[in-house]
């Protein structure tokens, strides 16, 4: 089947530039329809129906195309390629054509990684079968978080870069509040770095990241770097406790996202 079809914008706008793009778009749409009918998905999008689908042909190019004509077609090409890659990964077909490859749907990591500077990195990740936008929507729907999360109950306050906010955690049935200054990248990540209230010798850098996507699934990463130590609660002990808690949160997030979408 056809490979990646995206072509970057040309510096000049000629009918030939548009004709090339329109042919790519037609090829993409025919391939999309082939996937839809083969895997019985989104078949209502197939013009003519799967029993006798229409063959999409390129439209005649305008005589005097503008840069906007080029930009519009490049946007359609990129959108089609994203959807093609989504189908490829979802149905394990032509996966060699997906830039970077498809995510392993069974991936779920939770481990403690000693760092060269003596700190401990609690690293966890999980693959969620949803778009990055959908994962972010659930992750930051803090009002609903108590309905599905057994640990983090929400974050309240100024949800912006440098904002003062409070993270609320459930510990043995009791809600505990932890004030933080947030780092916030809308749509992708939020984090904080502060001394731990119950282990003041340790500073943690806790991050939630909507990481990479293959078009049909998204890698969610949660990390916590522990710097320093505490006599009452050693960093090595705390790291193991957090490793289990983060793995459970990740599984709960995955279940909630996939339930909603």
Short mmCIF file of C-alpha atoms in Angstrom, two decimals:
data_model
loop_
_atom_site.label_atom_id
_atom_site.label_comp_id
_atom_site.label_asym_id
_atom_site.label_seq_id
_atom_site.Cartn_x
_atom_site.Cartn_y
_atom_site.Cartn_z
CA UNK A 1 0.00 0.00 0.00
CA UNK A 2 0.97 3.62 -0.35
CA UNK A 3 3.56 5.04 2.01
CA UNK A 4 3.73 8.44 3.68
CA UNK A 5 2.27 11.03 1.35
CA UNK A 6 3.00 14.35 3.03
CA UNK A 7 4.76 16.96 0.90
CA UNK A 8 5.98 20.22 2.40
CA UNK A 9 4.76 23.54 1.05
CA UNK A 10 6.49 24.78 -2.06
CA UNK A 11 7.87 28.28 -2.35
CA UNK A 12 6.00 28.92 -5.64
CA UNK A 13 2.33 28.33 -6.32
CA UNK A 14 1.72 26.71 -9.69
CA UNK A 15 -1.10 24.52 -10.97
CA UNK A 16 1.42 21.66 -10.85
CA UNK A 17 1.93 22.16 -7.11
CA UNK A 18 -1.80 21.87 -6.55
CA UNK A 19 -2.20 18.93 -8.92
CA UNK A 20 0.45 16.97 -7.04
CA UNK A 21 -1.22 17.60 -3.72
CA UNK A 22 -4.70 16.83 -5.03
CA UNK A 23 -3.48 13.50 -6.37
CA UNK A 24 -1.91 12.70 -3.01
CA UNK A 25 -5.18 13.56 -1.28
CA UNK A 26 -7.15 11.33 -3.66
CA UNK A 27 -4.71 8.46 -3.10
CA UNK A 28 -4.96 8.91 0.65
CA UNK A 29 -8.75 8.94 0.59
CA UNK A 30 -8.86 5.77 -1.50
CA UNK A 31 -6.46 4.07 0.93
CA UNK A 32 -8.49 5.26 3.91
CA UNK A 33 -11.60 3.75 2.35
CA UNK A 34 -9.74 0.50 1.74
CA UNK A 35 -8.83 0.34 5.44
CA UNK A 36 -12.37 1.26 6.49
CA UNK A 37 -13.95 -1.48 4.44
CA UNK A 38 -11.29 -4.07 5.27
CA UNK A 39 -11.63 -3.55 9.02
CA UNK A 40 -15.31 -2.48 9.11
CA UNK A 41 -14.62 0.85 10.78
CA UNK A 42 -16.02 4.30 9.93
CA UNK A 43 -17.75 2.71 6.95
CA UNK A 44 -20.26 5.57 6.85
CA UNK A 45 -17.37 7.70 5.56
CA UNK A 46 -17.01 5.53 2.45
CA UNK A 47 -18.68 7.19 -0.52
CA UNK A 48 -20.74 4.62 -2.41
CA UNK A 49 -20.51 2.09 0.44
CA UNK A 50 -18.13 -0.79 0.92
CA UNK A 51 -19.90 -3.11 -1.54
CA UNK A 52 -19.09 -0.73 -4.38
CA UNK A 53 -16.99 2.18 -3.10
CA UNK A 54 -16.46 5.18 -5.32
CA UNK A 55 -12.95 5.70 -6.64
CA UNK A 56 -11.85 9.15 -5.53
CA UNK A 57 -10.26 11.20 -8.31
CA UNK A 58 -8.33 14.45 -8.01
CA UNK A 59 -10.24 17.64 -8.80
CA UNK A 60 -8.95 19.97 -11.53
CA UNK A 61 -6.40 22.44 -10.17
CA UNK A 62 -7.21 26.16 -10.11
CA UNK A 63 -5.49 28.13 -12.86
CA UNK A 64 -3.92 30.64 -10.47
CA UNK A 65 -3.42 28.94 -7.11
CA UNK A 66 -2.57 30.97 -4.04
CA UNK A 67 -0.43 30.12 -1.04
CA UNK A 68 -3.67 29.47 0.84
CA UNK A 69 -4.58 26.78 -1.72
CA UNK A 70 -1.25 25.10 -1.01
CA UNK A 71 -1.59 25.45 2.78
CA UNK A 72 -5.13 24.04 2.78
CA UNK A 73 -4.04 20.98 0.84
CA UNK A 74 -0.98 20.39 3.01
CA UNK A 75 -3.21 20.49 6.08
CA UNK A 76 -5.55 17.90 4.53
CA UNK A 77 -2.60 15.69 3.58
CA UNK A 78 -1.23 15.79 7.11
CA UNK A 79 -4.65 15.07 8.60
CA UNK A 80 -5.18 12.12 6.29
CA UNK A 81 -1.75 10.72 7.09
CA UNK A 82 -2.45 10.96 10.82
CA UNK A 83 -5.68 9.01 10.35
CA UNK A 84 -3.96 6.44 8.13
CA UNK A 85 -1.34 5.88 10.85
CA UNK A 86 -4.10 5.53 13.41
CA UNK A 87 -5.70 2.75 11.38
CA UNK A 88 -2.32 1.12 10.75
CA UNK A 89 -1.51 0.92 14.45
CA UNK A 90 -5.02 0.06 15.57
CA UNK A 91 -5.33 -2.85 13.15
CA UNK A 92 -1.64 -3.81 12.86
CA UNK A 93 -1.42 -3.30 9.09
CA UNK A 94 1.42 -1.60 7.19
CA UNK A 95 2.91 -0.60 10.54
CA UNK A 96 6.33 -0.18 8.93
CA UNK A 97 4.95 2.98 7.32
CA UNK A 98 4.27 4.69 10.66
CA UNK A 99 7.05 7.19 11.51
CA UNK A 100 8.58 6.06 14.79
CA UNK A 101 6.52 2.88 14.81
CA UNK A 102 3.40 1.95 16.74
CA UNK A 103 3.20 2.00 20.52
CA UNK A 104 3.16 -1.32 22.38
CA UNK A 105 -0.40 -1.54 23.73
CA UNK A 106 0.74 -3.74 26.63
CA UNK A 107 3.42 -1.29 27.79
CA UNK A 108 3.22 -0.37 31.49
CA UNK A 109 6.47 0.49 33.28
CA UNK A 110 7.07 1.24 36.96
CA UNK A 111 10.62 1.25 38.30
CA UNK A 112 13.13 3.14 40.43
CA UNK A 113 16.18 4.37 38.52
CA UNK A 114 19.23 5.55 40.51
CA UNK A 115 20.73 8.67 38.94
CA UNK A 116 24.40 9.68 38.61
CA UNK A 117 23.90 12.61 41.00
CA UNK A 118 22.68 10.30 43.77
CA UNK A 119 18.99 11.09 43.33
CA UNK A 120 16.35 8.47 42.65
CA UNK A 121 14.02 8.69 39.67
CA UNK A 122 10.68 6.97 40.05
CA UNK A 123 9.73 6.30 36.44
CA UNK A 124 6.36 4.98 35.30
CA UNK A 125 4.49 4.93 32.01
CA UNK A 126 1.51 3.33 30.33
CA UNK A 127 0.00 3.24 26.85
CA UNK A 128 -3.59 4.50 26.68
CA UNK A 129 -5.74 3.81 23.64
CA UNK A 130 -6.87 7.39 23.10
CA UNK A 131 -5.57 10.62 21.60
CA UNK A 132 -3.27 12.95 23.57
CA UNK A 133 -6.14 15.45 23.77
CA UNK A 134 -8.43 12.84 25.33
CA UNK A 135 -5.80 11.76 27.86
CA UNK A 136 -5.14 15.38 28.82
CA UNK A 137 -8.86 16.06 29.16
CA UNK A 138 -9.31 13.28 31.71
CA UNK A 139 -5.99 13.92 33.47
CA UNK A 140 -6.90 17.56 34.13
CA UNK A 141 -10.60 17.00 34.89
CA UNK A 142 -9.80 17.42 38.55
CA UNK A 143 -13.44 17.74 39.61
CA UNK A 144 -14.09 14.15 38.48
CA UNK A 145 -10.76 12.71 39.61
CA UNK A 146 -12.05 11.43 42.99
CA UNK A 147 -14.50 9.21 41.09
CA UNK A 148 -11.72 7.07 39.65
CA UNK A 149 -8.39 7.81 41.36
CA UNK A 150 -7.52 6.11 44.65
CA UNK A 151 -4.60 8.49 45.34
CA UNK A 152 -4.52 11.92 43.68
CA UNK A 153 -7.90 13.58 44.23
CA UNK A 154 -7.27 16.72 42.26
CA UNK A 155 -5.30 19.94 41.94
CA UNK A 156 -6.95 23.25 42.82
CA UNK A 157 -5.76 26.81 42.42
CA UNK A 158 -4.02 28.64 39.60
CA UNK A 159 -3.54 26.00 36.90
CA UNK A 160 -0.94 27.85 34.86
CA UNK A 161 2.82 28.22 34.58
CA UNK A 162 4.07 29.51 37.94
CA UNK A 163 0.62 29.25 39.48
CA UNK A 164 0.07 28.55 43.16
CA UNK A 165 -1.96 25.37 43.52
CA UNK A 166 -2.71 22.62 45.99
CA UNK A 167 -2.49 18.91 45.22
CA UNK A 168 -4.93 16.79 47.21
CA UNK A 169 -4.03 13.19 47.97
CA UNK A 170 -5.99 10.48 49.72
CA UNK A 171 -3.95 8.68 52.38
CA UNK A 172 -5.67 5.85 54.27
CA UNK A 173 -9.01 7.50 53.66
CA UNK A 174 -7.89 10.95 54.79
CA UNK A 175 -7.49 13.83 52.32
CA UNK A 176 -4.17 15.66 52.64
CA UNK A 177 -3.28 18.95 50.96
CA UNK A 178 0.14 19.82 49.57
CA UNK A 179 0.77 23.38 48.27
CA UNK A 180 2.96 23.74 45.19
CA UNK A 181 4.15 26.16 42.54
CA UNK A 182 3.18 24.60 39.23
CA UNK A 183 5.02 24.19 35.99
CA UNK A 184 2.27 23.91 33.38
CA UNK A 185 2.40 23.24 29.66
CA UNK A 186 -1.18 23.20 28.43
CA UNK A 187 -2.09 20.01 26.64
CA UNK A 188 1.11 18.21 27.54
CA UNK A 189 2.40 18.32 31.13
CA UNK A 190 2.25 19.71 34.63
CA UNK A 191 4.68 19.32 37.52
CA UNK A 192 5.96 20.70 40.80
CA UNK A 193 9.20 20.58 42.77
CA UNK A 194 9.15 21.15 46.54
CA UNK A 195 10.43 19.64 49.79
CA UNK A 196 8.16 16.78 50.86
CA UNK A 197 6.14 17.81 53.90
CA UNK A 198 6.33 14.41 55.63
CA UNK A 199 9.99 13.85 54.63
CA UNK A 200 11.53 17.35 54.69
CA UNK A 201 15.03 16.11 53.86
CA UNK A 202 13.81 15.12 50.39
CA UNK A 203 12.88 17.41 47.49
CA UNK A 204 10.76 15.80 44.81
CA UNK A 205 10.17 16.82 41.20
CA UNK A 206 6.86 15.21 40.27
CA UNK A 207 5.78 15.31 36.61
CA UNK A 208 2.72 14.15 34.67
CA UNK A 209 3.38 14.06 30.92
CA UNK A 210 1.17 13.24 27.96
CA UNK A 211 4.09 12.07 25.88
CA UNK A 212 4.11 10.51 22.41
CA UNK A 213 1.36 9.16 20.18
CA UNK A 214 1.13 6.90 17.15
CA UNK A 215 -2.22 8.34 16.10
CA UNK A 216 -4.41 5.80 17.87
CA UNK A 217 -2.72 5.49 21.29
CA UNK A 218 -0.78 7.75 23.64
CA UNK A 219 2.12 7.17 26.00
CA UNK A 220 1.46 8.70 29.43
CA UNK A 221 4.50 9.16 31.68
CA UNK A 222 4.57 9.93 35.40
CA UNK A 223 7.92 10.53 37.09
CA UNK A 224 9.20 11.74 40.43
CA UNK A 225 12.84 12.57 41.06
CA UNK A 226 13.80 12.40 44.75
CA UNK A 227 16.82 14.44 45.79
CA UNK A 228 18.24 14.23 49.31
CA UNK A 229 17.33 11.88 52.11
CA UNK A 230 15.37 11.79 55.33
CA UNK A 231 16.12 9.88 58.52
CA UNK A 232 12.48 9.12 59.29
CA UNK A 233 11.58 8.07 55.73
CA UNK A 234 14.62 7.18 53.59
CA UNK A 235 14.42 8.11 49.93
CA UNK A 236 14.87 4.46 48.90
CA UNK A 237 11.81 3.42 50.92
CA UNK A 238 9.75 6.35 49.69
CA UNK A 239 10.71 5.63 46.08
CA UNK A 240 9.36 2.08 46.32
CA UNK A 241 6.11 3.32 47.86
CA UNK A 242 5.70 5.89 45.10
CA UNK A 243 6.51 3.36 42.39
CA UNK A 244 3.51 1.25 43.38
CA UNK A 245 1.23 4.25 43.83
CA UNK A 246 2.10 5.72 40.44
CA UNK A 247 1.64 2.40 38.67
CA UNK A 248 -1.84 2.14 40.19
CA UNK A 249 -2.72 5.73 39.25
CA UNK A 250 -1.59 5.10 35.68
CA UNK A 251 -3.79 2.01 35.42
CA UNK A 252 -6.74 3.94 36.85
CA UNK A 253 -6.17 6.82 34.41
CA UNK A 254 -6.01 4.38 31.48
CA UNK A 255 -9.25 2.70 32.56
CA UNK A 256 -11.07 6.02 32.92
CA UNK A 257 -9.86 7.46 29.60
CA UNK A 258 -10.74 4.30 27.69
CA UNK A 259 -14.10 4.11 29.45
CA UNK A 260 -14.98 7.65 28.40
CA UNK A 261 -13.71 7.50 24.83
#
